[in-house]
């Protein structure tokens, strides 16, 4: 598991659950074939019709720049002038609440020495007893905890992992489908702010087992060094892939700029691979073939075109010579790479953009929409829309009042941006973790121990819907960022296997990832000829790809019967 930022996390590229309720069907698709075997069922999740919770838009604080594009978070470019209350009373009843959650950094100090812990208990009106587990061993510890039968009240479940899937299928956590269905969720207004898409993609064959940790429709997007673009004699990235290749080749051929050796791209990781698939309209990872069966993007003719194009980039010297299969350090922030693809948190929160500007005098950056191969529309796989869920133990949920209390606590934890509750959960105590500046801006007090205490306890996994807060120094990029991202999001399409389970996916993915890396890196560098594509597809099918095709097809057919 990899940390994205304080509040939310970037899901692994193209996880097995998929992304939405609809699908696209593309021509030139080869079927996975047919094994003639059962897909293995739904792994314990009995299919039922999903009863979606009613969606209620969160309150928009003054100054927010809302978008008409679904899946585009609200942007803020100035400090909030005031904060509102989103709950009218403490959610707890004075007893103990236990949790099982990820520990991303150092453990917190004991309760008696920990201001954040004490304030949290006071605000929630509970004795807060967390089990904090380092990310590296999280799922293994979850397995042993579930096996013990002593499951905490609230648990963050990485539900694309085999252990999390098994726990949900075996009934360790409560089915919340009925209690949150339709207008029932309005009893917990902050939970009603969860986007409909997040409920869809986190459901399991029509069942809701927890509150999703929501993500935007698109998490990663490209940025270009505009100063290098101009030095290479161009004003934009071109209108098609041939022009794009020429632009990047001309940038790479500069060799030197601002006294530094430069390259076009550091390499082709999963984020870059995704971008090139956008440009060739390869579609979603899992998609419908001409016969209505589920197949993989690997089986498409378009995928071969993507590999051929990436090989052209390699031959043109656009990619750093150690960028494919090597252990290349970060060269973008020092100013030696022209193009990068990252998240909002990376570009603005880290902030990568500021580091590039500081490292290279004259560096200019600009977000952009890459061109399609023919100058037409892109096809972009919509991100998962969530990363993990916070589930309630089945034992705790047997008591109706206890279940309501735990949902009350999740409602508090998921308070929207601009609320007093969200300010506390994500930032801590005024006078300890931060103070307000002259314009009501948040000024960190850089109390390392107090901040460490907050970070250790706050990550329950149920945060407010995403928003983008652009720091003052980078406000000049706000319009370019909003326009570019809105256009990209409009091109996103969901995956046909959203909310379904392929029982073998979590155990087969690592093996398939290794195979994918070997062949794809070989095609890019020319180590493997493109004529090996059939051998790659055959190896992928034999290594478990066929099984996944069968399982997803079976689940899709049942869901869409």
Coordinates of C-alpha atoms in Angstrom, one line a residue:
X1 CA 0.0 0.0 0.0
X2 CA 1.3 3.4 -1.0
X3 CA 0.6 6.7 0.7
X4 CA -0.9 9.4 -1.6
X5 CA -1.2 12.3 0.8
X6 CA -2.6 13.1 4.2
X7 CA -6.2 12.8 3.2
X8 CA -6.6 10.4 0.3
X9 CA -4.6 7.8 -1.6
X10 CA -3.9 7.0 -5.2
X11 CA -5.2 3.6 -6.0
X12 CA -3.0 1.2 -7.9
X13 CA -3.2 1.7 -11.6
X14 CA -6.0 -0.4 -13.0
X15 CA -7.1 -2.5 -10.0
X16 CA -9.1 -5.6 -10.5
X17 CA -12.5 -4.3 -9.4
X18 CA -12.9 -1.9 -12.4
X19 CA -14.5 1.4 -12.6
X20 CA -18.1 2.0 -13.3
X21 CA -21.4 0.5 -14.4
X22 CA -21.2 0.9 -18.1
X23 CA -18.7 -0.2 -20.8
X24 CA -17.4 0.6 -24.2
X25 CA -17.2 -1.8 -27.0
X26 CA -14.3 -1.3 -29.5
X27 CA -13.6 -2.8 -32.9
X28 CA -10.5 -4.8 -33.5
X29 CA -10.9 -6.8 -30.2
X30 CA -9.6 -10.3 -29.9
X31 CA -11.5 -12.4 -27.3
X32 CA -9.7 -13.9 -24.4
X33 CA -10.9 -17.1 -25.8
X34 CA -13.0 -19.6 -23.9
X35 CA -11.7 -22.1 -21.4
X36 CA -15.0 -23.9 -21.1
X37 CA -14.7 -23.8 -17.4
X38 CA -16.8 -22.0 -14.8
X39 CA -15.5 -18.6 -13.7
X40 CA -15.6 -19.7 -10.1
X41 CA -18.7 -17.8 -8.9
X42 CA -18.7 -14.5 -7.1
X43 CA -16.5 -15.5 -4.2
X44 CA -19.3 -15.5 -1.6
X45 CA -21.0 -12.3 -2.7
X46 CA -24.5 -13.3 -3.7
X47 CA -25.7 -11.1 -6.6
X48 CA -28.5 -8.6 -5.9
X49 CA -29.7 -5.3 -7.3
X50 CA -27.7 -2.4 -5.9
X51 CA -29.8 0.0 -4.0
X52 CA -27.8 3.2 -4.2
X53 CA -27.8 5.8 -1.4
X54 CA -29.2 9.2 -2.3
X55 CA -26.6 11.7 -3.2
X56 CA -26.6 15.1 -1.5
X57 CA -24.1 17.7 -2.6
X58 CA -21.8 19.0 0.2
X59 CA -22.1 22.6 1.3
X60 CA -19.9 24.8 -0.9
X61 CA -17.8 27.2 1.1
X62 CA -17.4 30.7 -0.1
X63 CA -14.7 31.0 -2.7
X64 CA -15.0 27.5 -4.0
X65 CA -14.8 27.1 -7.8
X66 CA -17.3 24.3 -8.6
X67 CA -17.4 22.5 -11.9
X68 CA -20.2 21.4 -14.0
X69 CA -18.2 18.3 -15.0
X70 CA -19.1 15.2 -13.0
X71 CA -16.0 13.9 -11.2
X72 CA -14.2 17.2 -11.1
X73 CA -13.5 18.3 -7.5
X74 CA -14.1 21.9 -6.4
X75 CA -11.1 24.1 -6.5
X76 CA -10.1 26.7 -3.9
X77 CA -7.5 29.4 -4.5
X78 CA -7.8 31.4 -1.3
X79 CA -8.2 30.7 2.4
X80 CA -11.6 30.1 3.8
X81 CA -13.0 33.1 5.7
X82 CA -15.1 31.0 8.1
X83 CA -15.8 27.4 9.0
X84 CA -19.3 25.9 9.6
X85 CA -20.5 23.0 11.8
X86 CA -21.6 19.9 9.9
X87 CA -22.8 17.9 13.0
X88 CA -25.0 19.3 15.8
X89 CA -23.8 17.0 18.6
X90 CA -21.0 14.6 19.5
X91 CA -21.7 11.3 17.7
X92 CA -20.7 8.9 20.5
X93 CA -22.4 7.7 23.6
X94 CA -19.5 7.8 26.0
X95 CA -18.3 4.2 25.6
X96 CA -15.3 2.6 23.8
X97 CA -14.9 2.5 20.0
X98 CA -12.2 0.3 18.6
X99 CA -10.7 0.7 15.1
X100 CA -8.2 -1.1 12.9
X101 CA -6.4 1.4 10.6
X102 CA -3.2 2.1 8.7
X103 CA -0.2 3.7 10.4
X104 CA 1.7 5.6 7.8
X105 CA 4.4 7.1 10.0
X106 CA 5.7 7.0 13.6
X107 CA 3.3 5.7 16.3
X108 CA 1.6 8.3 18.4
X109 CA 2.4 9.2 22.0
X110 CA 0.2 7.7 24.6
X111 CA -3.2 9.2 25.2
X112 CA -2.3 11.1 28.3
X113 CA 0.5 12.9 26.4
X114 CA -1.3 13.3 23.1
X115 CA -3.4 16.5 22.6
X116 CA -4.9 15.2 19.3
X117 CA -6.0 11.9 20.9
X118 CA -7.6 13.6 23.9
X119 CA -9.4 16.2 21.7
X120 CA -10.6 13.5 19.3
X121 CA -12.2 11.6 22.2
X122 CA -13.8 14.8 23.6
X123 CA -15.2 15.7 20.2
X124 CA -16.5 12.2 19.5
X125 CA -17.6 11.5 23.1
X126 CA -16.0 8.1 23.1
X127 CA -12.9 6.3 24.4
X128 CA -11.0 5.9 21.1
X129 CA -8.9 2.7 21.0
X130 CA -7.2 2.2 17.7
X131 CA -5.1 -0.7 16.4
X132 CA -2.5 1.0 14.3
X133 CA -0.7 -1.2 11.8
X134 CA 2.2 -0.3 9.5
X135 CA 1.2 -0.3 5.8
X136 CA 3.8 -3.0 4.9
X137 CA 2.2 -5.7 7.0
X138 CA -1.4 -4.3 7.1
X139 CA -3.3 -7.1 5.3
X140 CA -1.4 -9.9 7.0
X141 CA -2.3 -8.4 10.4
X142 CA -5.9 -7.9 9.2
X143 CA -6.0 -11.6 8.4
X144 CA -4.8 -12.7 11.8
X145 CA -7.2 -10.2 13.5
X146 CA -10.2 -11.6 11.6
X147 CA -9.1 -15.2 12.4
X148 CA -9.0 -14.3 16.1
X149 CA -12.7 -13.5 16.0
X150 CA -12.1 -10.2 17.8
X151 CA -12.8 -7.7 15.0
X152 CA -12.7 -4.0 15.9
X153 CA -15.8 -1.9 15.5
X154 CA -14.4 0.1 12.5
X155 CA -11.9 -1.4 10.1
X156 CA -10.2 0.0 7.0
X157 CA -10.4 -2.8 4.4
X158 CA -8.3 -2.8 1.2
X159 CA -11.1 -4.6 -0.6
X160 CA -9.1 -5.3 -3.8
X161 CA -6.7 -7.5 -1.8
X162 CA -7.5 -11.2 -1.5
X163 CA -7.5 -10.9 2.3
X164 CA -10.0 -8.0 2.4
X165 CA -12.2 -9.7 -0.2
X166 CA -12.2 -13.0 1.7
X167 CA -13.2 -11.2 5.0
X168 CA -16.1 -9.4 3.3
X169 CA -17.3 -12.6 1.6
X170 CA -17.1 -14.6 4.8
X171 CA -19.3 -12.1 6.6
X172 CA -16.8 -10.5 9.0
X173 CA -18.3 -7.1 8.3
X174 CA -21.9 -5.9 8.2
X175 CA -23.9 -5.6 5.0
X176 CA -25.0 -1.9 5.0
X177 CA -27.0 -2.1 1.8
X178 CA -30.4 -1.6 3.4
X179 CA -29.5 0.8 6.2
X180 CA -27.8 3.2 3.7
X181 CA -30.2 2.7 0.7
X182 CA -32.0 5.6 -0.9
X183 CA -33.0 8.4 1.5
X184 CA -32.1 6.3 4.5
X185 CA -28.6 7.7 4.2
X186 CA -29.9 11.3 4.9
X187 CA -29.8 10.4 8.5
X188 CA -26.0 10.8 8.1
X189 CA -25.7 13.9 5.9
X190 CA -21.9 13.8 5.5
X191 CA -22.1 10.2 4.3
X192 CA -24.8 11.3 1.8
X193 CA -22.0 13.5 0.2
X194 CA -20.3 10.4 -1.1
X195 CA -20.5 10.4 -4.9
X196 CA -22.8 7.9 -6.5
X197 CA -19.9 6.6 -8.6
X198 CA -17.9 5.7 -5.4
X199 CA -20.8 3.6 -4.0
X200 CA -21.2 1.8 -7.4
X201 CA -17.5 0.9 -7.8
X202 CA -17.0 -0.1 -4.1
X203 CA -20.1 -2.3 -4.0
X204 CA -19.7 -6.1 -4.2
X205 CA -22.3 -7.7 -6.6
X206 CA -24.9 -5.2 -5.4
X207 CA -23.9 -5.2 -1.7
X208 CA -22.5 -2.2 0.3
X209 CA -20.0 -3.3 3.0
X210 CA -18.5 0.1 4.0
X211 CA -18.0 3.8 3.4
X212 CA -15.6 4.3 0.5
X213 CA -12.5 6.4 0.7
X214 CA -13.5 8.5 -2.3
X215 CA -11.2 9.6 -5.2
X216 CA -11.8 11.8 -8.2
X217 CA -12.6 10.4 -11.7
X218 CA -9.0 11.1 -12.8
X219 CA -6.1 11.0 -10.4
X220 CA -3.0 11.5 -12.6
X221 CA -2.5 13.9 -15.4
X222 CA 0.4 15.3 -17.5
X223 CA 2.4 18.5 -17.3
X224 CA 5.0 19.8 -19.6
X225 CA 8.0 22.2 -19.2
X226 CA 6.7 25.1 -21.4
X227 CA 10.1 26.7 -21.4
X228 CA 11.6 23.7 -23.0
X229 CA 8.7 23.4 -25.5
X230 CA 9.4 27.0 -26.6
X231 CA 13.2 26.4 -26.8
X232 CA 12.5 23.5 -29.1
X233 CA 10.5 25.8 -31.4
X234 CA 6.9 24.8 -30.5
X235 CA 3.9 26.5 -28.9
X236 CA 1.9 23.4 -28.1
X237 CA 2.1 19.6 -28.0
X238 CA 0.8 19.0 -31.5
X239 CA -2.6 17.9 -32.9
X240 CA -1.9 14.2 -33.4
X241 CA 0.5 11.5 -32.2
X242 CA 2.9 12.1 -35.1
X243 CA 3.2 15.8 -34.2
X244 CA 3.5 14.9 -30.5
X245 CA 6.4 12.5 -31.3
X246 CA 8.1 15.3 -33.2
X247 CA 7.6 17.8 -30.4
X248 CA 9.1 15.4 -27.8
X249 CA 11.9 14.5 -30.2
X250 CA 12.8 18.1 -30.7
X251 CA 12.8 18.7 -26.9
X252 CA 15.1 15.7 -26.4
X253 CA 17.4 16.9 -29.1
X254 CA 18.1 20.1 -27.2
X255 CA 20.3 17.9 -25.0
X256 CA 21.1 20.9 -22.8
X257 CA 19.0 23.7 -21.3
X258 CA 19.6 26.1 -18.4
X259 CA 23.0 24.5 -18.0
X260 CA 21.5 21.0 -17.4
X261 CA 21.4 17.9 -19.5
X262 CA 17.7 17.1 -20.3
X263 CA 15.5 14.3 -21.7
X264 CA 11.9 14.3 -22.8
X265 CA 10.6 11.6 -20.4
X266 CA 12.1 9.7 -17.5
X267 CA 10.6 6.4 -18.6
X268 CA 7.2 4.7 -19.3
X269 CA 5.7 3.7 -16.0
X270 CA 2.0 2.8 -15.4
X271 CA 0.9 6.4 -15.6
X272 CA 2.7 7.1 -18.9
X273 CA 1.4 3.8 -20.3
X274 CA -2.1 4.9 -19.4
X275 CA -1.6 8.2 -21.2
X276 CA -0.5 6.5 -24.4
X277 CA -3.5 4.2 -24.3
X278 CA -5.7 7.4 -24.0
X279 CA -4.1 8.7 -27.1
X280 CA -4.8 5.6 -29.2
X281 CA -8.2 5.0 -27.7
X282 CA -7.3 1.6 -26.3
X283 CA -10.2 1.7 -23.9
X284 CA -10.5 0.3 -20.4
X285 CA -8.4 -2.5 -19.0
X286 CA -11.4 -4.8 -19.0
X287 CA -13.8 -4.2 -21.9
X288 CA -16.4 -6.0 -24.0
X289 CA -15.4 -7.8 -27.1
X290 CA -17.6 -8.2 -30.2
X291 CA -19.3 -11.2 -28.8
X292 CA -20.2 -9.5 -25.5
X293 CA -17.6 -11.3 -23.4
X294 CA -15.1 -9.5 -21.2
X295 CA -11.6 -9.3 -22.6
X296 CA -8.4 -7.4 -21.7
X297 CA -6.9 -4.4 -23.4
X298 CA -3.9 -6.6 -24.2
X299 CA -5.9 -8.5 -26.6
X300 CA -6.8 -5.5 -28.8
X301 CA -5.1 -4.5 -32.0
X302 CA -4.8 -1.0 -30.6
X303 CA -2.6 -2.2 -27.7
X304 CA 0.0 -3.3 -30.3
X305 CA -0.1 0.2 -31.8
X306 CA 0.6 1.7 -28.4
X307 CA 3.7 -0.6 -28.0
X308 CA 4.9 0.4 -31.5
X309 CA 4.5 4.1 -30.7
X310 CA 6.4 3.7 -27.4
X311 CA 9.2 2.0 -29.3
X312 CA 9.4 5.0 -31.6
X313 CA 9.8 7.3 -28.6
X314 CA 12.7 5.1 -27.4
X315 CA 14.4 5.1 -30.8
X316 CA 14.0 8.9 -31.0
X317 CA 15.9 9.3 -27.7
X318 CA 12.9 10.9 -26.0
X319 CA 13.2 8.5 -23.0
X320 CA 16.1 8.5 -20.6
X321 CA 18.4 5.5 -21.5
X322 CA 18.1 4.2 -17.9
X323 CA 14.4 4.8 -17.7
X324 CA 13.1 1.4 -18.8
X325 CA 13.7 -1.3 -16.3
X326 CA 16.4 0.7 -14.5
X327 CA 16.5 2.4 -11.1
X328 CA 16.4 6.0 -12.2
X329 CA 16.3 8.7 -9.5
X330 CA 13.9 11.6 -9.8
X331 CA 15.1 13.9 -12.5
X332 CA 12.0 16.0 -13.1
X333 CA 12.2 18.2 -10.0
X334 CA 15.9 18.9 -10.5
X335 CA 14.9 20.2 -14.0
X336 CA 16.2 17.5 -16.3
X337 CA 13.0 16.0 -17.6
X338 CA 10.4 17.8 -19.8
X339 CA 7.2 15.8 -19.1
X340 CA 5.8 14.3 -15.9
X341 CA 2.5 12.7 -15.0
X342 CA 1.4 12.9 -11.4
X343 CA -1.5 13.6 -9.0
X344 CA -2.8 16.9 -7.7
X345 CA -1.2 16.1 -4.3
X346 CA 2.1 15.5 -6.0
X347 CA 2.1 18.6 -8.3
X348 CA 0.5 21.1 -5.8
X349 CA 0.8 19.6 -2.4
X350 CA 4.3 18.1 -2.4
X351 CA 4.8 20.4 -4.3
X352 CA 6.6 19.1 -7.4
X353 CA 5.8 22.3 -9.4
X354 CA 7.4 24.6 -6.8
X355 CA 10.5 22.3 -6.6
X356 CA 11.0 22.5 -10.3
X357 CA 10.7 26.3 -10.3
X358 CA 13.1 26.6 -7.4
X359 CA 15.7 24.2 -9.0
X360 CA 15.7 25.8 -12.5
X361 CA 15.5 29.5 -13.0
X362 CA 13.2 30.2 -16.0
X363 CA 11.3 26.9 -15.7
X364 CA 7.7 27.3 -16.8
X365 CA 5.1 24.5 -16.4
X366 CA 1.8 23.9 -18.1
X367 CA -0.9 21.2 -17.9
X368 CA -2.0 19.9 -21.3
X369 CA -4.4 17.5 -23.0
X370 CA -2.4 15.1 -25.1
X371 CA -3.7 14.6 -28.7
X372 CA -5.3 11.4 -30.0
X373 CA -3.6 9.6 -32.8
X374 CA -5.9 11.1 -35.4
X375 CA -6.7 14.4 -33.7
X376 CA -10.1 13.2 -32.4
X377 CA -11.3 12.4 -28.9
X378 CA -9.3 10.5 -26.3
X379 CA -10.6 7.5 -24.4
X380 CA -9.5 7.5 -20.8
X381 CA -10.1 4.9 -18.2
X382 CA -11.9 6.4 -15.2
X383 CA -10.0 5.9 -12.0
X384 CA -11.5 3.5 -9.4
X385 CA -13.2 6.4 -7.7
X386 CA -12.3 5.1 -4.3
X387 CA -9.5 3.4 -2.5
X388 CA -10.6 1.0 0.2
X389 CA -13.6 1.1 2.5
X390 CA -14.3 1.6 6.2
X391 CA -16.4 -1.4 7.3
X392 CA -18.3 -2.1 10.5
X393 CA -17.9 -5.4 12.2
X394 CA -20.9 -7.8 11.9
X395 CA -20.8 -8.4 15.7
X396 CA -21.1 -4.6 16.5
X397 CA -23.8 -4.2 13.9
X398 CA -26.1 -6.7 15.6
X399 CA -27.1 -4.0 18.0
X400 CA -29.1 -1.4 16.1
X401 CA -28.2 1.5 18.4
X402 CA -24.5 0.5 18.2
X403 CA -24.6 0.4 14.5
X404 CA -26.2 3.9 14.4
X405 CA -23.5 5.2 16.7
X406 CA -20.7 3.9 14.5
X407 CA -22.3 5.4 11.5
X408 CA -22.6 8.7 13.4
X409 CA -18.8 8.5 14.0
X410 CA -18.1 7.9 10.3
X411 CA -20.4 10.8 9.5
X412 CA -18.3 13.1 11.8
X413 CA -15.0 11.8 10.3
X414 CA -16.2 12.4 6.8
X415 CA -17.2 16.0 7.5
X416 CA -16.9 18.1 4.3
X417 CA -14.1 20.6 3.6
X418 CA -14.9 23.9 5.1
X419 CA -16.4 22.4 8.3
X420 CA -15.0 22.7 11.8
X421 CA -15.0 18.9 12.0
X422 CA -12.9 18.5 8.8
X423 CA -10.5 21.2 9.9
X424 CA -9.8 19.3 13.2
X425 CA -9.6 15.8 11.6
X426 CA -7.2 16.9 8.9
X427 CA -5.3 19.7 10.5
X428 CA -5.5 19.3 14.3
X429 CA -5.8 21.7 17.1
X430 CA -5.5 25.5 16.8
X431 CA -2.5 26.6 18.9
X432 CA -0.9 23.2 18.8
X433 CA -0.8 22.1 15.1
X434 CA -1.6 25.4 13.4
X435 CA -2.7 29.0 13.8
X436 CA -4.7 31.3 11.6
X437 CA -2.8 34.0 9.7
X438 CA -3.9 37.5 9.0
X439 CA -6.0 36.4 6.0
X440 CA -7.4 33.4 7.9
X441 CA -4.9 31.1 6.1
X442 CA -3.7 28.0 7.9
X443 CA -0.2 28.5 9.3
X444 CA 1.5 25.3 10.4
X445 CA 3.3 25.6 13.8
X446 CA 5.7 22.9 12.8
X447 CA 5.3 21.1 16.0
X448 CA 6.8 17.8 14.8
X449 CA 5.6 15.7 17.7
X450 CA 2.1 17.1 17.6
X451 CA 1.8 16.6 13.9
X452 CA 3.1 13.1 14.1
X453 CA 0.4 12.3 16.7
X454 CA -2.2 13.7 14.4
X455 CA -1.0 11.8 11.3
X456 CA -0.9 8.6 13.3
X457 CA -4.5 8.7 14.4
X458 CA -6.4 10.6 11.7
X459 CA -6.1 8.0 8.9
X460 CA -9.3 6.0 9.5
X461 CA -9.9 5.9 5.8
X462 CA -13.2 7.9 5.6
X463 CA -12.3 11.4 4.5
X464 CA -14.4 14.1 2.9
X465 CA -15.0 14.1 -0.9
X466 CA -11.9 15.4 -2.7
X467 CA -11.3 19.1 -3.1
X468 CA -8.3 20.9 -4.7
X469 CA -6.6 23.6 -2.6
X470 CA -4.1 25.4 -4.8
X471 CA -1.4 27.3 -2.8
X472 CA -1.1 31.0 -3.3
X473 CA 2.3 30.7 -5.0
X474 CA 0.8 28.5 -7.7
X475 CA -2.5 30.2 -8.3
X476 CA -1.3 31.4 -11.7
X477 CA -1.8 27.7 -12.9
X478 CA -5.4 27.5 -11.6
X479 CA -7.2 28.2 -14.9
X480 CA -4.9 26.1 -17.0
X481 CA -5.3 23.2 -14.5
X482 CA -9.1 23.4 -14.3
X483 CA -9.5 23.7 -18.0
X484 CA -7.2 20.8 -18.8
X485 CA -8.5 18.5 -16.1
X486 CA -12.1 19.1 -17.0
X487 CA -11.4 18.2 -20.6
X488 CA -9.6 15.0 -19.6
X489 CA -12.4 14.0 -17.2
X490 CA -15.0 14.5 -20.0
X491 CA -13.1 11.8 -21.9
X492 CA -13.2 9.2 -19.1
X493 CA -15.3 6.0 -19.5
X494 CA -16.1 3.4 -16.8
X495 CA -15.0 -0.2 -16.8
X496 CA -17.7 -2.9 -17.4
X497 CA -16.8 -5.0 -14.4
X498 CA -17.3 -2.3 -11.7
X499 CA -18.6 -3.6 -8.4
X500 CA -18.0 -7.3 -9.4
X501 CA -15.5 -9.7 -8.0
X502 CA -13.2 -12.0 -10.0
X503 CA -12.2 -14.4 -7.1
X504 CA -8.8 -15.1 -8.6
X505 CA -7.8 -11.5 -9.4
X506 CA -6.1 -10.6 -6.1
X507 CA -3.9 -13.7 -6.2
X508 CA -3.1 -13.6 -9.9
X509 CA -2.3 -10.0 -10.3
X510 CA 1.3 -10.0 -9.1
X511 CA 2.2 -12.9 -11.4
X512 CA 0.6 -11.1 -14.4
X513 CA 2.2 -7.8 -13.5
X514 CA 5.7 -9.4 -13.7
X515 CA 4.9 -10.9 -17.1
X516 CA 3.5 -7.6 -18.3
X517 CA 6.6 -5.6 -17.2
X518 CA 9.0 -8.0 -19.0
X519 CA 7.2 -8.0 -22.3
X520 CA 6.2 -4.4 -22.4
X521 CA 9.7 -3.2 -21.5
X522 CA 11.1 -5.5 -24.1
X523 CA 8.8 -4.1 -26.8
X524 CA 9.7 -0.5 -25.8
X525 CA 13.4 -1.0 -26.0
X526 CA 13.4 -3.4 -29.0
X527 CA 14.8 -6.2 -26.9
X528 CA 11.7 -8.1 -27.9
X529 CA 10.2 -7.8 -31.5
X530 CA 6.6 -6.8 -31.8
X531 CA 6.1 -10.2 -33.6
X532 CA 6.3 -11.7 -30.1
X533 CA 2.9 -10.1 -29.3
X534 CA 1.1 -13.5 -29.9
X535 CA 3.6 -15.2 -27.5
X536 CA 2.9 -12.5 -24.9
X537 CA -0.8 -12.9 -25.2
X538 CA -0.6 -16.7 -25.0
X539 CA 1.6 -16.5 -21.9
X540 CA -0.7 -14.0 -20.3
X541 CA -3.7 -16.2 -20.9
X542 CA -1.9 -19.3 -19.5
X543 CA -0.6 -17.4 -16.5
X544 CA -4.1 -16.6 -15.3
X545 CA -5.5 -14.1 -17.8
X546 CA -7.9 -16.5 -19.2
X547 CA -9.3 -17.4 -15.8
X548 CA -9.8 -13.7 -15.1
X549 CA -11.6 -13.2 -18.4
X550 CA -13.9 -16.1 -17.5
X551 CA -14.6 -14.9 -14.0
X552 CA -15.3 -11.3 -15.1
X553 CA -17.5 -12.5 -18.0
X554 CA -19.6 -14.7 -15.6
X555 CA -20.0 -11.8 -13.1
X556 CA -20.9 -9.4 -15.9
X557 CA -23.5 -11.7 -17.5
X558 CA -25.2 -12.2 -14.1
X559 CA -25.2 -8.5 -13.3
X560 CA -26.6 -7.6 -16.7
X561 CA -29.0 -10.5 -17.2

